[in-house]
Amino acid sequence: MDRQQIDTVRRFNRTVTQRIGALEDGYLHRGRPLGEARFLFEIGPDGADVQQLRDRLNLDSGYASRLLRSLERQGLVTVGRDAEDGRRRRVMLTETGLAEFAAYDGLSDELAGSLLASLTEAHRARLVAAMADVERLLKAGGIVLEIEPSDSADARWCLEQYFSELAARFEEGFDTALGASPDEVLVAPPDGAFLVARLDGRPVGCGMLRRDGEVIGEIKRMWVSPSVRGAGLAGRLLARLEEIAREFGWTHVRLDTNRALAEAQAMYRKAGYRPIDRYNDNPYADFWFEKAL
Amino acid sequence: MDRQQIDTVRRFNRTVTQRIGALEDGYLHRGRPLGEARFLFEIGPDGADVQQLRDRLNLDSGYASRLLRSLERQGLVTVGRDAEDGRRRRVMLTETGLAEFAAYDGLSDELAGSLLASLTEAHRARLVAAMADVERLLKAGGIVLEIEPSDSADARWCLEQYFSELAARFEEGFDTALGASPDEVLVAPPDGAFLVARLDGRPVGCGMLRRDGEVIGEIKRMWVSPSVRGAGLAGRLLARLEEIAREFGWTHVRLDTNRALAEAQAMYRKAGYRPIDRYNDNPYADFWFEKAL
DNA sequence: TCCATTACCTGACTTTAGTCAGGTAACCTT
DNA sequence: AAGGTTACCTGACTAAAGTCAGGTAATGGA
């Protein structure tokens, strides 16, 4: 990897952790131990399960319990049984707890504001834009792609998101019965592959490759969660699916798309796909593309 | 301040501390307590004084001493008297210490690399550029401007940097005797002001305002350290000097500049300065500007 | 119905980080 | 040469963070 890029990243890490870290110290815990403050903040106005808190903050169960007792003693939270599962416990902020939360929220705003405070409006806008970019791309870098059965829980979840987005965006609506062909129920090597993209373990995108003739593959069900758009995930999914197709020994991949999905078309073209004639009877397809591998 | 900007900054803080923090944990200390690891890394291949280390890492003197003893016991450092001042102690890495340092250095590279690893070349370039921007502007936001006597240690240091830069950039060289007029020896309100810009206590820029007639001020000695250029510091200095002039009740400010300093001219024009006729006999001046306040 | 599992809890610990008071030797000023 | 200051040290302490073993009650499956 490029020496200069590495150096820039290291300088970035240094400056950012220094500047943000310095502000957070003794500022974001209001006289409370940092662990407690983070715990309280993580509970949030809507409450949370102890379990959620434990794995969001990566805490030992004993430690979490102790923090909870401490907050309870301070009158900041109440702990009750979960209605559905009596073992599980639900934490809610009390009146006072909510006030504390609001105070932390305000401090976070202040902290963020203080990073911008002494800049001119133009530079401030530039900083915020750069931060948004860094955030988006850093997130993107943490996304991992995995092949898995197309009927796994996460795969199903992604498909649900995908279909409901199609229903919202297609002028003609979307009916799963017409658009989702039955033979795709389970896609697996060597006749295809279903790819799930995950960020910190949570699915944020998917894509599917399926055999369509001896040496041709069809790409379908490409979906990227709105929370990570604009960071090239679609391109990565596409590239990975093509790679898989190549490994299967296929020579071409093709796909169809609807006129409502303009950004998808643009991406396919940029990735080297060329328009071809209709090759299927998908009622929702308006354009057909192909690429030689 | 803009709600949307604040939210972007908060999202940025969250994502960055999560992603970088997660990687640093248990990665950047090689089984050693974090404090020790940072101390070792800070010593560096060239060694350092205990004092330097103490205030770079903000450590209590007792604590620093203890860390030092621990590293010594592990055979990673040697501590010797300073040649010039017997009280002061100089820390050097041993052979093993150097190897450890190199390991940390490598890990930092790896960490940086891992943030870029799964991105495409184009997105990687975009991320690095955005990081550079964030770093530059975040630094800029930490810079504070202060009025102080033009003969303070930091003011003198800035002027030295300024003059040596002029000497390097002017085609005709620069001779302090000709360019620095004697009556500016000490500039102070209400006849002018010397501004020093500091980042984390270290001077990174300066600018001076001096009475030139009843209601006119002259701006001189504008200098910005190369380490913080491109983040609008010159503009901030200029704006602040104008503000001061306005407070003095002056109606105009003017200044001169050399043909070699093209970026300065551009900045003055953008800030509303208009070319005027020669108003002084500065042998190094090629252009003269004025602005009504 | 029994038994393994799960979610959470308590008590007893350790490590890390950091503070504070008081000391010694080197240095600096007068 | 005396007295204050500085740089570093040691010992005694504390708080925070985190780990581990063993427990209890609710749940789920055979």
PDB file of N, CA and C (backbone and C1' of nucleotides) in Angstrom, chain C residues 5-30:
ATOM      1  P    DT C   5     -26.087 -27.687  27.613  1.00  0.00           P
ATOM      2  O5'  DT C   5     -26.917 -26.329  27.591  1.00  0.00           O
ATOM      3  C5'  DT C   5     -28.087 -26.270  26.772  1.00  0.00           C
ATOM      4  C4'  DT C   5     -28.734 -24.920  26.921  1.00  0.00           C
ATOM      5  C3'  DT C   5     -27.749 -23.740  26.962  1.00  0.00           C
ATOM      6  O3'  DT C   5     -28.155 -22.838  25.953  1.00  0.00           O
ATOM      7  C1'  DT C   5     -29.322 -23.577  28.735  1.00  0.00           C
ATOM      8  P    DT C   6     -27.312 -21.579  25.571  1.00  0.00           P
ATOM      9  O5'  DT C   6     -28.115 -20.440  26.343  1.00  0.00           O
ATOM     10  C5'  DT C   6     -29.503 -20.293  26.086  1.00  0.00           C
ATOM     11  C4'  DT C   6     -30.058 -19.246  27.026  1.00  0.00           C
ATOM     12  C3'  DT C   6     -29.184 -17.992  27.132  1.00  0.00           C
ATOM     13  O3'  DT C   6     -29.985 -16.892  26.757  1.00  0.00           O
ATOM     14  C1'  DT C   6     -29.820 -18.780  29.278  1.00  0.00           C
ATOM     15  P    DA C   7     -29.441 -15.435  26.697  1.00  0.00           P
ATOM     16  O5'  DA C   7     -29.880 -14.911  28.129  1.00  0.00           O
ATOM     17  C5'  DA C   7     -31.207 -14.480  28.348  1.00  0.00           C
ATOM     18  C4'  DA C   7     -31.246 -13.769  29.679  1.00  0.00           C
ATOM     19  C3'  DA C   7     -30.250 -12.613  29.789  1.00  0.00           C
ATOM     20  O3'  DA C   7     -30.947 -11.480  30.278  1.00  0.00           O
ATOM     21  C1'  DA C   7     -29.922 -14.149  31.555  1.00  0.00           C
ATOM     22  P    DC C   8     -30.177 -10.116  30.478  1.00  0.00           P
ATOM     23  O5'  DC C   8     -29.718 -10.195  31.986  1.00  0.00           O
ATOM     24  C5'  DC C   8     -30.721 -10.239  32.998  1.00  0.00           C
ATOM     25  C4'  DC C   8     -30.099 -10.713  34.276  1.00  0.00           C
ATOM     26  C3'  DC C   8     -29.084  -9.757  34.898  1.00  0.00           C
ATOM     27  O3'  DC C   8     -29.750  -9.062  35.941  1.00  0.00           O
ATOM     28  C1'  DC C   8     -28.543 -12.057  35.200  1.00  0.00           C
ATOM     29  P    DC C   9     -28.969  -7.941  36.725  1.00  0.00           P
ATOM     30  O5'  DC C   9     -28.375  -8.721  37.983  1.00  0.00           O
ATOM     31  C5'  DC C   9     -29.269  -9.371  38.894  1.00  0.00           C
ATOM     32  C4'  DC C   9     -28.455 -10.248  39.813  1.00  0.00           C
ATOM     33  C3'  DC C   9     -27.349  -9.505  40.552  1.00  0.00           C
ATOM     34  O3'  DC C   9     -27.820  -9.168  41.843  1.00  0.00           O
ATOM     35  C1'  DC C   9     -26.644 -11.661  39.762  1.00  0.00           C
ATOM     36  P    DT C  10     -26.960  -8.177  42.741  1.00  0.00           P
ATOM     37  O5'  DT C  10     -25.909  -9.125  43.458  1.00  0.00           O
ATOM     38  C5'  DT C  10     -26.348 -10.266  44.200  1.00  0.00           C
ATOM     39  C4'  DT C  10     -25.121 -10.969  44.760  1.00  0.00           C
ATOM     40  C3'  DT C  10     -24.117 -10.032  45.419  1.00  0.00           C
ATOM     41  O3'  DT C  10     -23.967 -10.462  46.770  1.00  0.00           O
ATOM     42  C1'  DT C  10     -23.036 -11.488  43.872  1.00  0.00           C
ATOM     43  P    DG C  11     -23.026  -9.654  47.786  1.00  0.00           P
ATOM     44  O5'  DG C  11     -21.632 -10.430  47.680  1.00  0.00           O
ATOM     45  C5'  DG C  11     -21.622 -11.855  47.796  1.00  0.00           C
ATOM     46  C4'  DG C  11     -20.198 -12.358  47.676  1.00  0.00           C
ATOM     47  C3'  DG C  11     -19.152 -11.474  48.348  1.00  0.00           C
ATOM     48  O3'  DG C  11     -18.239 -12.335  49.020  1.00  0.00           O
ATOM     49  C1'  DG C  11     -18.617 -11.718  46.049  1.00  0.00           C
ATOM     50  P    DA C  12     -16.956 -11.760  49.764  1.00  0.00           P
ATOM     51  O5'  DA C  12     -15.800 -12.114  48.724  1.00  0.00           O
ATOM     52  C5'  DA C  12     -15.643 -13.469  48.277  1.00  0.00           C
ATOM     53  C4'  DA C  12     -14.410 -13.512  47.387  1.00  0.00           C
ATOM     54  C3'  DA C  12     -13.253 -12.673  47.935  1.00  0.00           C
ATOM     55  O3'  DA C  12     -12.030 -13.382  47.758  1.00  0.00           O
ATOM     56  C1'  DA C  12     -13.786 -11.957  45.758  1.00  0.00           C
ATOM     57  P    DC C  13     -10.673 -12.756  48.289  1.00  0.00           P
ATOM     58  O5'  DC C  13     -10.187 -11.927  47.025  1.00  0.00           O
ATOM     59  C5'  DC C  13      -9.099 -12.429  46.362  1.00  0.00           C
ATOM     60  C4'  DC C  13      -9.190 -12.150  44.867  1.00  0.00           C
ATOM     61  C3'  DC C  13      -8.169 -11.116  44.441  1.00  0.00           C
ATOM     62  O3'  DC C  13      -6.926 -11.792  44.244  1.00  0.00           O
ATOM     63  C1'  DC C  13     -10.248 -10.868  43.280  1.00  0.00           C
ATOM     64  P    DT C  14      -5.593 -10.997  44.216  1.00  0.00           P
ATOM     65  O5'  DT C  14      -5.629 -10.421  42.730  1.00  0.00           O
ATOM     66  C5'  DT C  14      -5.936 -11.299  41.641  1.00  0.00           C
ATOM     67  C4'  DT C  14      -5.729 -10.512  40.367  1.00  0.00           C
ATOM     68  C3'  DT C  14      -4.475  -9.642  40.418  1.00  0.00           C
ATOM     69  O3'  DT C  14      -3.729  -9.869  39.227  1.00  0.00           O
ATOM     70  C1'  DT C  14      -6.410  -8.291  39.975  1.00  0.00           C
ATOM     71  P    DT C  15      -2.345  -9.148  39.006  1.00  0.00           P
ATOM     72  O5'  DT C  15      -2.758  -7.986  38.008  1.00  0.00           O
ATOM     73  C5'  DT C  15      -3.606  -8.273  36.912  1.00  0.00           C
ATOM     74  C4'  DT C  15      -3.975  -6.984  36.234  1.00  0.00           C
ATOM     75  C3'  DT C  15      -2.777  -6.052  36.020  1.00  0.00           C
ATOM     76  O3'  DT C  15      -2.803  -5.707  34.658  1.00  0.00           O
ATOM     77  C1'  DT C  15      -4.564  -4.889  37.079  1.00  0.00           C
ATOM     78  P    DT C  16      -1.686  -4.834  33.977  1.00  0.00           P
ATOM     79  O5'  DT C  16      -2.308  -3.366  34.027  1.00  0.00           O
ATOM     80  C5'  DT C  16      -3.531  -3.145  33.348  1.00  0.00           C
ATOM     81  C4'  DT C  16      -4.013  -1.746  33.646  1.00  0.00           C
ATOM     82  C3'  DT C  16      -2.959  -0.660  33.430  1.00  0.00           C
ATOM     83  O3'  DT C  16      -3.467   0.163  32.407  1.00  0.00           O
ATOM     84  C1'  DT C  16      -4.135  -0.350  35.481  1.00  0.00           C
ATOM     85  P    DA C  17      -2.648   1.436  31.913  1.00  0.00           P
ATOM     86  O5'  DA C  17      -3.169   2.571  32.908  1.00  0.00           O
ATOM     87  C5'  DA C  17      -4.571   2.839  32.957  1.00  0.00           C
ATOM     88  C4'  DA C  17      -4.800   3.944  33.937  1.00  0.00           C
ATOM     89  C3'  DA C  17      -3.813   5.098  33.809  1.00  0.00           C
ATOM     90  O3'  DA C  17      -4.583   6.264  33.613  1.00  0.00           O
ATOM     91  C1'  DA C  17      -3.996   4.391  36.069  1.00  0.00           C
ATOM     92  P    DG C  18      -3.867   7.643  33.334  1.00  0.00           P
ATOM     93  O5'  DG C  18      -3.727   8.198  34.817  1.00  0.00           O
ATOM     94  C5'  DG C  18      -4.935   8.415  35.530  1.00  0.00           C
ATOM     95  C4'  DG C  18      -4.581   8.652  36.960  1.00  0.00           C
ATOM     96  C3'  DG C  18      -3.589   9.788  37.168  1.00  0.00           C
ATOM     97  O3'  DG C  18      -4.285  10.855  37.756  1.00  0.00           O
ATOM     98  C1'  DG C  18      -3.241   7.983  38.640  1.00  0.00           C
ATOM     99  P    DT C  19      -3.549  12.236  37.980  1.00  0.00           P
ATOM    100  O5'  DT C  19      -3.466  12.273  39.573  1.00  0.00           O
ATOM    101  C5'  DT C  19      -4.594  11.862  40.325  1.00  0.00           C
ATOM    102  C4'  DT C  19      -4.223  11.857  41.789  1.00  0.00           C
ATOM    103  C3'  DT C  19      -3.406  13.081  42.227  1.00  0.00           C
ATOM    104  O3'  DT C  19      -4.100  13.643  43.323  1.00  0.00           O
ATOM    105  C1'  DT C  19      -2.361  11.064  42.948  1.00  0.00           C
ATOM    106  P    DC C  20      -3.714  15.099  43.869  1.00  0.00           P
ATOM    107  O5'  DC C  20      -2.725  14.777  45.079  1.00  0.00           O
ATOM    108  C5'  DC C  20      -3.124  13.777  46.027  1.00  0.00           C
ATOM    109  C4'  DC C  20      -2.026  13.591  47.044  1.00  0.00           C
ATOM    110  C3'  DC C  20      -1.141  14.827  47.251  1.00  0.00           C
ATOM    111  O3'  DC C  20      -1.106  15.097  48.638  1.00  0.00           O
ATOM    112  C1'  DC C  20       0.181  12.902  46.847  1.00  0.00           C
ATOM    113  P    DA C  21      -0.405  16.425  49.194  1.00  0.00           P
ATOM    114  O5'  DA C  21       0.704  15.800  50.147  1.00  0.00           O
ATOM    115  C5'  DA C  21       0.411  14.573  50.842  1.00  0.00           C
ATOM    116  C4'  DA C  21       1.702  14.051  51.435  1.00  0.00           C
ATOM    117  C3'  DA C  21       2.688  15.147  51.860  1.00  0.00           C
ATOM    118  O3'  DA C  21       3.319  14.741  53.065  1.00  0.00           O
ATOM    119  C1'  DA C  21       3.714  13.754  50.256  1.00  0.00           C
ATOM    120  P    DG C  22       4.201  15.764  53.901  1.00  0.00           P
ATOM    121  O5'  DG C  22       5.667  15.245  53.614  1.00  0.00           O
ATOM    122  C5'  DG C  22       5.955  13.875  53.935  1.00  0.00           C
ATOM    123  C4'  DG C  22       7.161  13.457  53.157  1.00  0.00           C
ATOM    124  C3'  DG C  22       8.384  14.371  53.375  1.00  0.00           C
ATOM    125  O3'  DG C  22       9.433  13.578  53.910  1.00  0.00           O
ATOM    126  C1'  DG C  22       8.098  13.816  51.108  1.00  0.00           C
ATOM    127  P    DG C  23      10.778  14.274  54.389  1.00  0.00           P
ATOM    128  O5'  DG C  23      11.818  13.835  53.259  1.00  0.00           O
ATOM    129  C5'  DG C  23      12.297  12.492  53.285  1.00  0.00           C
ATOM    130  C4'  DG C  23      12.957  12.202  51.960  1.00  0.00           C
ATOM    131  C3'  DG C  23      14.277  12.947  51.754  1.00  0.00           C
ATOM    132  O3'  DG C  23      15.373  12.047  51.949  1.00  0.00           O
ATOM    133  C1'  DG C  23      12.901  12.952  49.783  1.00  0.00           C
ATOM    134  P    DT C  24      16.829  12.682  52.156  1.00  0.00           P
ATOM    135  O5'  DT C  24      17.438  12.680  50.683  1.00  0.00           O
ATOM    136  C5'  DT C  24      17.547  11.457  49.962  1.00  0.00           C
ATOM    137  C4'  DT C  24      18.124  11.779  48.601  1.00  0.00           C
ATOM    138  C3'  DT C  24      19.386  12.645  48.657  1.00  0.00           C
ATOM    139  O3'  DT C  24      20.335  12.097  47.771  1.00  0.00           O
ATOM    140  C1'  DT C  24      17.804  13.632  47.230  1.00  0.00           C
ATOM    141  P    DA C  25      21.884  12.425  48.050  1.00  0.00           P
ATOM    142  O5'  DA C  25      22.348  13.039  46.671  1.00  0.00           O
ATOM    143  C5'  DA C  25      22.079  12.331  45.472  1.00  0.00           C
ATOM    144  C4'  DA C  25      21.895  13.340  44.367  1.00  0.00           C
ATOM    145  C3'  DA C  25      23.078  14.303  44.196  1.00  0.00           C
ATOM    146  O3'  DA C  25      23.513  14.198  42.865  1.00  0.00           O
ATOM    147  C1'  DA C  25      21.025  15.468  44.202  1.00  0.00           C
ATOM    148  P    DA C  26      24.809  14.931  42.394  1.00  0.00           P
ATOM    149  O5'  DA C  26      24.196  16.103  41.506  1.00  0.00           O
ATOM    150  C5'  DA C  26      23.511  15.767  40.304  1.00  0.00           C
ATOM    151  C4'  DA C  26      22.916  17.034  39.768  1.00  0.00           C
ATOM    152  C3'  DA C  26      23.932  18.121  39.438  1.00  0.00           C
ATOM    153  O3'  DA C  26      23.682  18.541  38.111  1.00  0.00           O
ATOM    154  C1'  DA C  26      22.210  18.988  40.802  1.00  0.00           C
ATOM    155  P    DC C  27      24.624  19.539  37.409  1.00  0.00           P
ATOM    156  O5'  DC C  27      23.887  20.921  37.684  1.00  0.00           O
ATOM    157  C5'  DC C  27      22.625  21.147  37.054  1.00  0.00           C
ATOM    158  C4'  DC C  27      22.057  22.418  37.609  1.00  0.00           C
ATOM    159  C3'  DC C  27      22.964  23.633  37.423  1.00  0.00           C
ATOM    160  O3'  DC C  27      22.460  24.344  36.276  1.00  0.00           O
ATOM    161  C1'  DC C  27      21.841  23.597  39.552  1.00  0.00           C
ATOM    162  P    DC C  28      22.600  25.865  36.091  1.00  0.00           P
ATOM    163  O5'  DC C  28      21.465  26.219  37.163  1.00  0.00           O
ATOM    164  C5'  DC C  28      20.337  27.024  36.846  1.00  0.00           C
ATOM    165  C4'  DC C  28      20.249  28.155  37.848  1.00  0.00           C
ATOM    166  C3'  DC C  28      21.157  29.354  37.543  1.00  0.00           C
ATOM    167  O3'  DC C  28      20.286  30.461  37.342  1.00  0.00           O
ATOM    168  C1'  DC C  28      21.314  28.713  39.853  1.00  0.00           C
ATOM    169  P    DT C  29      20.837  31.902  37.157  1.00  0.00           P
ATOM    170  O5'  DT C  29      20.736  32.479  38.643  1.00  0.00           O
ATOM    171  C5'  DT C  29      19.492  32.362  39.354  1.00  0.00           C
ATOM    172  C4'  DT C  29      19.594  33.119  40.659  1.00  0.00           C
ATOM    173  C3'  DT C  29      20.298  34.487  40.542  1.00  0.00           C
ATOM    174  O3'  DT C  29      19.529  35.436  41.269  1.00  0.00           O
ATOM    175  C1'  DT C  29      21.381  33.143  42.184  1.00  0.00           C
ATOM    176  P    DT C  30      19.881  36.963  41.250  1.00  0.00           P
ATOM    177  O5'  DT C  30      20.578  37.193  42.667  1.00  0.00           O
ATOM    178  C5'  DT C  30      19.917  36.730  43.860  1.00  0.00           C
ATOM    179  C4'  DT C  30      20.885  36.850  45.023  1.00  0.00           C
ATOM    180  C3'  DT C  30      21.719  38.141  45.008  1.00  0.00           C
ATOM    181  O3'  DT C  30      21.670  38.749  46.290  1.00  0.00           O
ATOM    182  C1'  DT C  30      23.132  36.256  45.260  1.00  0.00           C
TER     183       DT C  30
END
